[in-house]
Amino acid sequence: MYLGYRDSLRWLDELRQQVDARPALAAGRVVPFVIPSFPMLPAAGEIIAGSPLVLGAQNCGWADGPWTGELSPSLLAELGVGLVEIGHAERRRHFAEDDAMIALKVRAADGAGITPLLCVGEESRGSEITTSTEAADAGSTGGTEGAARFVYGQIQAAVGGDWDLAARLVIAYEPVWAIGAAEPASAEYVSAVVRSLRELLGAHGLQDLPVIYGGSAKPGLLPTLDGVSGLFLGRFAHDAANFGKVLDEALSLPGVASS
């Protein structure tokens, strides 16, 4: 909600230019997406049509019918939305979205053929670490392992224990304490949490599930992360050039899925 309607359309056009300037994106190894506010969705779909950009929505309801003020996944699908953000920390905290509601939304989005982008992350700052040695220590003493277990529990609740459904998610790992901060969580911390999370998901054959990082993410971070599939950019992407820089970083790395 930082930009008005006209400024949002201008910004979307700038993002399209950044994507068009990178023909390597057409190969699909890096998948860029954009998630504007609801009123912009039809116009955004027109602006990005024919580009590799995937259109996303910031939220959804859990059903068609008498739910005043909500938007059903079926309507979003009709507008060309391919990805929908569910369970963002702000929705959980300020709009009282609990695990049961998030699970309804995840299943409804999946039923409409839209990929749920499930937002997860621990509330409090645990063992922020700055070196690989500290990362190993935190993992062994429960700092990053504790965060990973918490996030794993959020994923499990969101799919109601249906791990076949979980296989169709993209996970946005956003430590709540890093959202809106001056700097993201350290690369060592994020990498350690995601590494532990992948071990837990591996019990269900989901060790390769896309897990992207958000929380003050910006250019320069992605190349320092280990085992993270991409970035979930917020305010740093208000300058479309920053989006382009992260795309270049993603394109230069092997095995990166999203940006």
CSV table of N, CA, C and O in Angstrom, one decimal, residues 53-148:
chain,number,residue,atom,x,y,z
A,53,LEU,N,7.1,-12.8,-16.1
A,53,LEU,CA,6.6,-12.4,-14.8
A,53,LEU,C,5.3,-13.1,-14.5
A,53,LEU,O,4.4,-13.2,-15.3
A,54,VAL,N,5.3,-13.7,-13.3
A,54,VAL,CA,4.1,-14.3,-12.7
A,54,VAL,C,3.3,-13.3,-11.9
A,54,VAL,O,3.9,-12.7,-11.1
A,55,LEU,N,2.0,-13.2,-12.1
A,55,LEU,CA,1.2,-12.3,-11.4
A,55,LEU,C,0.7,-13.0,-10.1
A,55,LEU,O,0.2,-14.1,-10.1
A,56,GLY,N,0.9,-12.3,-9.0
A,56,GLY,CA,0.5,-12.8,-7.7
A,56,GLY,C,-0.5,-11.8,-7.0
A,56,GLY,O,-0.7,-10.7,-7.4
A,57,ALA,N,-1.2,-12.4,-6.0
A,57,ALA,CA,-2.1,-11.6,-5.2
A,57,ALA,C,-1.7,-11.6,-3.7
A,57,ALA,O,-1.0,-12.6,-3.3
A,58,GLN,N,-2.0,-10.6,-2.9
A,58,GLN,CA,-1.5,-10.5,-1.6
A,58,GLN,C,-2.3,-11.2,-0.5
A,58,GLN,O,-1.8,-11.4,0.6
A,59,ASN,N,-3.4,-11.8,-0.9
A,59,ASN,CA,-4.3,-12.5,0.0
A,59,ASN,C,-5.4,-13.1,-0.8
A,59,ASN,O,-5.6,-12.8,-2.0
A,60,CYS,N,-6.2,-13.9,-0.1
A,60,CYS,CA,-7.4,-14.5,-0.7
A,60,CYS,C,-8.4,-14.9,0.4
A,60,CYS,O,-8.0,-15.1,1.5
A,61,GLY,N,-9.6,-15.1,0.0
A,61,GLY,CA,-10.6,-15.7,0.9
A,61,GLY,C,-10.4,-17.2,0.8
A,61,GLY,O,-9.5,-17.7,0.1
A,62,TRP,N,-11.4,-17.9,1.4
A,62,TRP,CA,-11.3,-19.4,1.4
A,62,TRP,C,-12.4,-20.1,0.7
A,62,TRP,O,-12.5,-21.3,0.6
A,63,ALA,N,-13.3,-19.3,0.1
A,63,ALA,CA,-14.5,-19.9,-0.6
A,63,ALA,C,-15.2,-18.8,-1.4
A,63,ALA,O,-15.1,-17.6,-1.1
A,64,ASP,N,-16.0,-19.2,-2.4
A,64,ASP,CA,-16.9,-18.4,-3.1
A,64,ASP,C,-18.1,-18.2,-2.1
A,64,ASP,O,-18.2,-18.9,-1.1
A,65,GLY,N,-18.9,-17.2,-2.4
A,65,GLY,CA,-20.2,-17.1,-1.6
A,65,GLY,C,-20.2,-15.8,-0.7
A,65,GLY,O,-19.6,-14.8,-1.0
A,66,PRO,N,-21.0,-15.8,0.3
A,66,PRO,CA,-21.3,-14.6,1.1
A,66,PRO,C,-20.2,-14.2,2.1
A,66,PRO,O,-20.4,-14.2,3.3
A,67,TRP,N,-19.1,-13.8,1.6
A,67,TRP,CA,-18.0,-13.4,2.4
A,67,TRP,C,-17.6,-11.9,2.0
A,67,TRP,O,-16.7,-11.7,1.3
A,68,THR,N,-18.4,-11.0,2.5
A,68,THR,CA,-18.3,-9.6,2.1
A,68,THR,C,-16.9,-9.1,2.3
A,68,THR,O,-16.3,-9.2,3.4
A,69,GLY,N,-16.3,-8.4,1.3
A,69,GLY,CA,-15.0,-7.8,1.4
A,69,GLY,C,-13.9,-8.8,1.0
A,69,GLY,O,-12.7,-8.3,0.9
A,70,GLU,N,-14.1,-10.1,0.8
A,70,GLU,CA,-13.1,-11.0,0.5
A,70,GLU,C,-13.0,-11.2,-1.0
A,70,GLU,O,-13.9,-10.9,-1.8
A,71,LEU,N,-11.9,-11.8,-1.5
A,71,LEU,CA,-11.8,-12.2,-2.9
A,71,LEU,C,-11.5,-13.7,-3.0
A,71,LEU,O,-10.6,-14.2,-2.4
A,72,SER,N,-12.3,-14.4,-3.7
A,72,SER,CA,-12.2,-15.8,-3.8
A,72,SER,C,-11.0,-16.2,-4.7
A,72,SER,O,-10.7,-15.5,-5.6
A,73,PRO,N,-10.4,-17.3,-4.4
A,73,PRO,CA,-9.3,-17.8,-5.3
A,73,PRO,C,-9.8,-18.0,-6.7
A,73,PRO,O,-9.1,-17.8,-7.7
A,74,SER,N,-11.1,-18.4,-6.9
A,74,SER,CA,-11.6,-18.6,-8.3
A,74,SER,C,-11.6,-17.3,-9.0
A,74,SER,O,-11.3,-17.3,-10.2
A,75,LEU,N,-11.9,-16.2,-8.4
A,75,LEU,CA,-11.9,-14.9,-9.1
A,75,LEU,C,-10.5,-14.5,-9.4
A,75,LEU,O,-10.2,-14.0,-10.5
A,76,LEU,N,-9.6,-14.8,-8.5
A,76,LEU,CA,-8.2,-14.4,-8.7
A,76,LEU,C,-7.6,-15.2,-9.9
A,76,LEU,O,-6.9,-14.7,-10.8
A,77,ALA,N,-8.0,-16.5,-10.0
A,77,ALA,CA,-7.6,-17.3,-11.1
A,77,ALA,C,-8.1,-16.8,-12.4
A,77,ALA,O,-7.4,-16.8,-13.4
A,78,GLU,N,-9.4,-16.3,-12.4
A,78,GLU,CA,-10.0,-15.7,-13.6
A,78,GLU,C,-9.2,-14.5,-14.1
A,78,GLU,O,-9.2,-14.2,-15.3
A,79,LEU,N,-8.6,-13.8,-13.1
A,79,LEU,CA,-7.8,-12.6,-13.4
A,79,LEU,C,-6.4,-12.9,-13.9
A,79,LEU,O,-5.6,-12.0,-14.1
A,80,GLY,N,-6.0,-14.2,-13.9
A,80,GLY,CA,-4.7,-14.6,-14.4
A,80,GLY,C,-3.7,-14.7,-13.2
A,80,GLY,O,-2.5,-14.8,-13.5
A,81,VAL,N,-4.1,-14.7,-12.0
A,81,VAL,CA,-3.2,-14.8,-10.9
A,81,VAL,C,-2.7,-16.2,-10.8
A,81,VAL,O,-3.5,-17.2,-10.8
A,82,GLY,N,-1.4,-16.4,-10.7
A,82,GLY,CA,-0.8,-17.7,-10.6
A,82,GLY,C,-0.2,-18.0,-9.2
A,82,GLY,O,0.2,-19.2,-8.9
A,83,LEU,N,-0.2,-17.0,-8.3
A,83,LEU,CA,0.5,-17.1,-7.0
A,83,LEU,C,-0.3,-16.3,-6.0
A,83,LEU,O,-0.6,-15.1,-6.4
A,84,VAL,N,-0.5,-16.8,-4.8
A,84,VAL,CA,-1.2,-16.0,-3.8
A,84,VAL,C,-0.5,-16.1,-2.5
A,84,VAL,O,-0.2,-17.2,-2.0
A,85,GLU,N,-0.2,-14.9,-1.9
A,85,GLU,CA,0.5,-14.8,-0.6
A,85,GLU,C,-0.5,-15.2,0.5
A,85,GLU,O,-1.6,-14.6,0.5
A,86,ILE,N,-0.2,-16.1,1.3
A,86,ILE,CA,-1.1,-16.5,2.4
A,86,ILE,C,-0.3,-16.6,3.7
A,86,ILE,O,0.8,-17.1,3.8
A,87,GLY,N,-0.9,-16.0,4.8
A,87,GLY,CA,-0.3,-16.1,6.1
A,87,GLY,C,0.8,-15.2,6.4
A,87,GLY,O,1.7,-15.4,7.3
A,88,HIS,N,0.9,-14.0,5.7
A,88,HIS,CA,1.9,-13.0,6.0
A,88,HIS,C,1.8,-12.6,7.5
A,88,HIS,O,0.7,-12.6,8.1
A,89,ALA,N,2.9,-12.3,8.1
A,89,ALA,CA,3.0,-12.0,9.5
A,89,ALA,C,2.0,-10.8,9.9
A,89,ALA,O,1.4,-10.8,10.9
A,90,GLU,N,1.9,-9.9,8.9
A,90,GLU,CA,0.9,-8.8,9.2
A,90,GLU,C,-0.5,-9.3,9.3
A,90,GLU,O,-1.3,-8.8,10.1
A,91,ARG,N,-0.8,-10.2,8.4
A,91,ARG,CA,-2.2,-10.8,8.4
A,91,ARG,C,-2.4,-11.6,9.7
A,91,ARG,O,-3.5,-11.6,10.3
A,92,ARG,N,-1.4,-12.3,10.1
A,92,ARG,CA,-1.5,-13.1,11.3
A,92,ARG,C,-1.7,-12.2,12.6
A,92,ARG,O,-2.5,-12.5,13.4
A,93,ARG,N,-0.8,-11.2,12.6
A,93,ARG,CA,-0.8,-10.3,13.8
A,93,ARG,C,-2.0,-9.3,13.9
A,93,ARG,O,-2.6,-9.2,14.9
A,94,HIS,N,-2.2,-8.6,12.8
A,94,HIS,CA,-3.2,-7.5,12.8
A,94,HIS,C,-4.6,-7.9,12.4
A,94,HIS,O,-5.6,-7.2,12.7
A,95,PHE,N,-4.7,-9.0,11.7
A,95,PHE,CA,-6.1,-9.4,11.2
A,95,PHE,C,-6.5,-10.8,11.8
A,95,PHE,O,-7.4,-11.4,11.3
A,96,ALA,N,-5.7,-11.2,12.8
A,96,ALA,CA,-6.1,-12.4,13.6
A,96,ALA,C,-6.3,-13.7,12.8
A,96,ALA,O,-7.1,-14.5,13.1
A,97,GLU,N,-5.4,-13.8,11.7
A,97,GLU,CA,-5.5,-15.0,10.9
A,97,GLU,C,-4.7,-16.1,11.7
A,97,GLU,O,-3.5,-16.0,11.9
A,98,ASP,N,-5.5,-17.2,12.0
A,98,ASP,CA,-4.9,-18.3,12.8
A,98,ASP,C,-4.6,-19.5,11.8
A,98,ASP,O,-4.8,-19.4,10.6
A,99,ASP,N,-4.0,-20.5,12.4
A,99,ASP,CA,-3.6,-21.7,11.6
A,99,ASP,C,-4.8,-22.3,10.8
A,99,ASP,O,-4.7,-22.7,9.7
A,100,ALA,N,-6.0,-22.3,11.5
A,100,ALA,CA,-7.2,-22.9,10.8
A,100,ALA,C,-7.6,-22.1,9.6
A,100,ALA,O,-7.9,-22.7,8.6
A,101,MET,N,-7.6,-20.7,9.7
A,101,MET,CA,-8.0,-19.9,8.6
A,101,MET,C,-6.9,-20.0,7.5
A,101,MET,O,-7.3,-20.1,6.3
A,102,ILE,N,-5.7,-20.0,7.8
A,102,ILE,CA,-4.6,-20.1,6.8
A,102,ILE,C,-4.7,-21.5,6.1
A,102,ILE,O,-4.6,-21.5,4.8
A,103,ALA,N,-5.1,-22.5,6.8
A,103,ALA,CA,-5.2,-23.8,6.2
A,103,ALA,C,-6.4,-23.8,5.2
A,103,ALA,O,-6.3,-24.4,4.1
A,104,LEU,N,-7.5,-23.2,5.5
A,104,LEU,CA,-8.6,-23.1,4.6
A,104,LEU,C,-8.2,-22.3,3.3
A,104,LEU,O,-8.6,-22.7,2.2
A,105,LYS,N,-7.4,-21.2,3.5
A,105,LYS,CA,-7.0,-20.4,2.3
A,105,LYS,C,-6.1,-21.2,1.4
A,105,LYS,O,-6.1,-21.1,0.2
A,106,VAL,N,-5.1,-21.9,2.1
A,106,VAL,CA,-4.2,-22.7,1.3
A,106,VAL,C,-4.9,-23.7,0.4
A,106,VAL,O,-4.6,-23.9,-0.8
A,107,ARG,N,-5.8,-24.5,1.0
A,107,ARG,CA,-6.5,-25.5,0.3
A,107,ARG,C,-7.4,-24.9,-0.8
A,107,ARG,O,-7.5,-25.4,-1.9
A,108,ALA,N,-8.0,-23.8,-0.5
A,108,ALA,CA,-8.9,-23.1,-1.5
A,108,ALA,C,-8.1,-22.6,-2.7
A,108,ALA,O,-8.5,-22.8,-3.9
A,109,ALA,N,-6.9,-22.0,-2.4
A,109,ALA,CA,-6.0,-21.5,-3.5
A,109,ALA,C,-5.6,-22.7,-4.4
A,109,ALA,O,-5.6,-22.6,-5.6
A,110,ASP,N,-5.1,-23.7,-3.7
A,110,ASP,CA,-4.6,-24.9,-4.5
A,110,ASP,C,-5.8,-25.5,-5.3
A,110,ASP,O,-5.5,-25.9,-6.5
A,111,GLY,N,-7.0,-25.5,-4.8
A,111,GLY,CA,-8.1,-26.0,-5.5
A,111,GLY,C,-8.5,-25.2,-6.7
A,111,GLY,O,-9.0,-25.7,-7.7
A,112,ALA,N,-8.1,-23.9,-6.7
A,112,ALA,CA,-8.4,-23.0,-7.8
A,112,ALA,C,-7.2,-23.0,-8.8
A,112,ALA,O,-7.2,-22.3,-9.8
A,113,GLY,N,-6.2,-23.8,-8.5
A,113,GLY,CA,-5.1,-23.9,-9.4
A,113,GLY,C,-4.0,-22.8,-9.3
A,113,GLY,O,-3.2,-22.5,-10.1
A,114,ILE,N,-4.1,-22.1,-8.1
A,114,ILE,CA,-3.1,-21.1,-7.8
A,114,ILE,C,-2.1,-21.6,-6.8
A,114,ILE,O,-2.5,-22.2,-5.8
A,115,THR,N,-0.9,-21.3,-7.0
A,115,THR,CA,0.2,-21.7,-6.1
A,115,THR,C,0.2,-20.9,-4.8
A,115,THR,O,0.3,-19.7,-4.8
A,116,PRO,N,0.0,-21.5,-3.6
A,116,PRO,CA,0.0,-20.8,-2.4
A,116,PRO,C,1.5,-20.4,-2.0
A,116,PRO,O,2.4,-21.3,-2.1
A,117,LEU,N,1.7,-19.1,-1.8
A,117,LEU,CA,3.0,-18.7,-1.3
A,117,LEU,C,2.9,-18.5,0.2
A,117,LEU,O,2.4,-17.5,0.7
A,118,LEU,N,3.2,-19.5,0.9
A,118,LEU,CA,3.0,-19.6,2.4
A,118,LEU,C,4.1,-18.8,3.1
A,118,LEU,O,5.2,-19.2,3.0
A,119,CYS,N,3.7,-17.8,3.9
A,119,CYS,CA,4.6,-17.0,4.6
A,119,CYS,C,4.7,-17.6,6.0
A,119,CYS,O,3.7,-17.8,6.7
A,120,VAL,N,6.0,-17.9,6.4
A,120,VAL,CA,6.3,-18.5,7.7
A,120,VAL,C,7.4,-17.7,8.4
A,120,VAL,O,8.2,-17.1,7.7
A,121,GLY,N,7.6,-17.9,9.7
A,121,GLY,CA,8.7,-17.3,10.3
A,121,GLY,C,8.5,-17.1,11.8
A,121,GLY,O,7.4,-16.9,12.3
A,122,GLU,N,9.6,-17.2,12.6
A,122,GLU,CA,9.6,-17.1,14.0
A,122,GLU,C,9.4,-15.6,14.4
A,122,GLU,O,9.8,-14.7,13.8
A,123,GLU,N,8.6,-15.4,15.5
A,123,GLU,CA,8.3,-14.1,16.0
A,123,GLU,C,9.5,-13.4,16.6
A,123,GLU,O,9.8,-12.2,16.3
A,124,SER,N,10.2,-14.0,17.5
A,124,SER,CA,11.3,-13.3,18.2
A,124,SER,C,12.6,-13.7,17.7
A,124,SER,O,12.9,-14.7,17.1
A,125,ARG,N,13.5,-12.7,17.9
A,125,ARG,CA,14.9,-12.9,17.4
A,125,ARG,C,15.6,-13.9,18.3
A,125,ARG,O,15.7,-13.8,19.5
A,126,GLY,N,16.1,-15.0,17.7
A,126,GLY,CA,16.7,-16.1,18.5
A,126,GLY,C,18.2,-15.8,18.5
A,126,GLY,O,18.7,-14.8,19.0
A,127,SER,N,19.0,-16.8,18.0
A,127,SER,CA,20.4,-16.7,18.0
A,127,SER,C,20.9,-16.1,16.7
A,127,SER,O,21.2,-16.8,15.8
A,128,GLU,N,20.9,-14.8,16.6
A,128,GLU,CA,21.4,-14.1,15.4
A,128,GLU,C,22.9,-14.4,15.3
A,128,GLU,O,23.6,-14.2,16.3
A,129,ILE,N,23.4,-14.9,14.2
A,129,ILE,CA,24.7,-15.4,14.1
A,129,ILE,C,25.5,-14.7,12.9
A,129,ILE,O,24.8,-14.3,12.0
A,130,THR,N,26.7,-14.6,13.0
A,130,THR,CA,27.5,-13.9,12.1
A,130,THR,C,28.6,-14.7,11.4
A,130,THR,O,29.2,-14.2,10.5
A,131,THR,N,28.9,-15.8,11.9
A,131,THR,CA,30.0,-16.6,11.3
A,131,THR,C,29.5,-18.1,11.1
A,131,THR,O,28.5,-18.5,11.7
A,132,SER,N,30.2,-18.8,10.2
A,132,SER,CA,29.8,-20.2,10.0
A,132,SER,C,29.9,-21.0,11.2
A,132,SER,O,29.2,-22.0,11.5
A,133,THR,N,30.9,-20.7,12.1
A,133,THR,CA,31.1,-21.5,13.3
A,133,THR,C,30.0,-21.2,14.2
A,133,THR,O,29.4,-22.2,14.8
A,134,GLU,N,29.5,-20.0,14.3
A,134,GLU,CA,28.4,-19.7,15.2
A,134,GLU,C,27.1,-20.3,14.6
A,134,GLU,O,26.2,-20.7,15.4
A,135,ALA,N,27.0,-20.4,13.3
A,135,ALA,CA,25.9,-21.1,12.7
A,135,ALA,C,25.8,-22.5,13.1
A,135,ALA,O,24.7,-23.0,13.5
A,136,ALA,N,26.9,-23.2,13.1
A,136,ALA,CA,27.0,-24.6,13.5
A,136,ALA,C,26.6,-24.7,15.0
A,136,ALA,O,25.9,-25.6,15.4
A,137,ASP,N,27.2,-23.8,15.8
A,137,ASP,CA,26.9,-23.9,17.2
A,137,ASP,C,25.4,-23.7,17.5
A,137,ASP,O,24.7,-24.3,18.3
A,138,ALA,N,24.8,-22.7,16.8
A,138,ALA,CA,23.4,-22.4,17.0
A,138,ALA,C,22.5,-23.6,16.6
A,138,ALA,O,21.5,-23.9,17.2
A,139,GLY,N,22.9,-24.2,15.5
A,139,GLY,CA,22.2,-25.4,15.0
A,139,GLY,C,22.2,-26.5,16.1
A,139,GLY,O,21.2,-27.2,16.2
A,140,SER,N,23.3,-26.7,16.8
A,140,SER,CA,23.4,-27.8,17.7
A,140,SER,C,22.8,-27.4,19.1
A,140,SER,O,22.4,-28.3,19.8
A,141,THR,N,22.6,-26.1,19.3
A,141,THR,CA,22.1,-25.8,20.7
A,141,THR,C,20.6,-25.4,20.6
A,141,THR,O,20.0,-25.1,21.6
A,142,GLY,N,20.0,-25.4,19.4
A,142,GLY,CA,18.6,-25.1,19.3
A,142,GLY,C,18.2,-23.8,18.8
A,142,GLY,O,17.0,-23.5,18.6
A,143,GLY,N,19.1,-22.9,18.6
A,143,GLY,CA,18.8,-21.5,18.0
A,143,GLY,C,18.1,-21.6,16.7
A,143,GLY,O,16.9,-21.4,16.6
A,144,THR,N,18.9,-22.0,15.7
A,144,THR,CA,18.3,-22.0,14.3
A,144,THR,C,17.5,-23.3,14.2
A,144,THR,O,16.5,-23.3,13.4
A,145,GLU,N,17.8,-24.4,14.9
A,145,GLU,CA,17.0,-25.6,14.8
A,145,GLU,C,15.6,-25.3,15.4
A,145,GLU,O,14.6,-25.8,14.9
A,146,GLY,N,15.6,-24.5,16.5
A,146,GLY,CA,14.3,-24.1,17.1
A,146,GLY,C,13.4,-23.3,16.1
A,146,GLY,O,12.2,-23.5,16.0
A,147,ALA,N,14.1,-22.4,15.4
A,147,ALA,CA,13.3,-21.6,14.4
A,147,ALA,C,12.8,-22.5,13.3
A,147,ALA,O,11.7,-22.4,12.8
A,148,ALA,N,13.7,-23.4,12.9
A,148,ALA,CA,13.2,-24.4,11.8
A,148,ALA,C,12.1,-25.2,12.2
A,148,ALA,O,11.1,-25.5,11.5
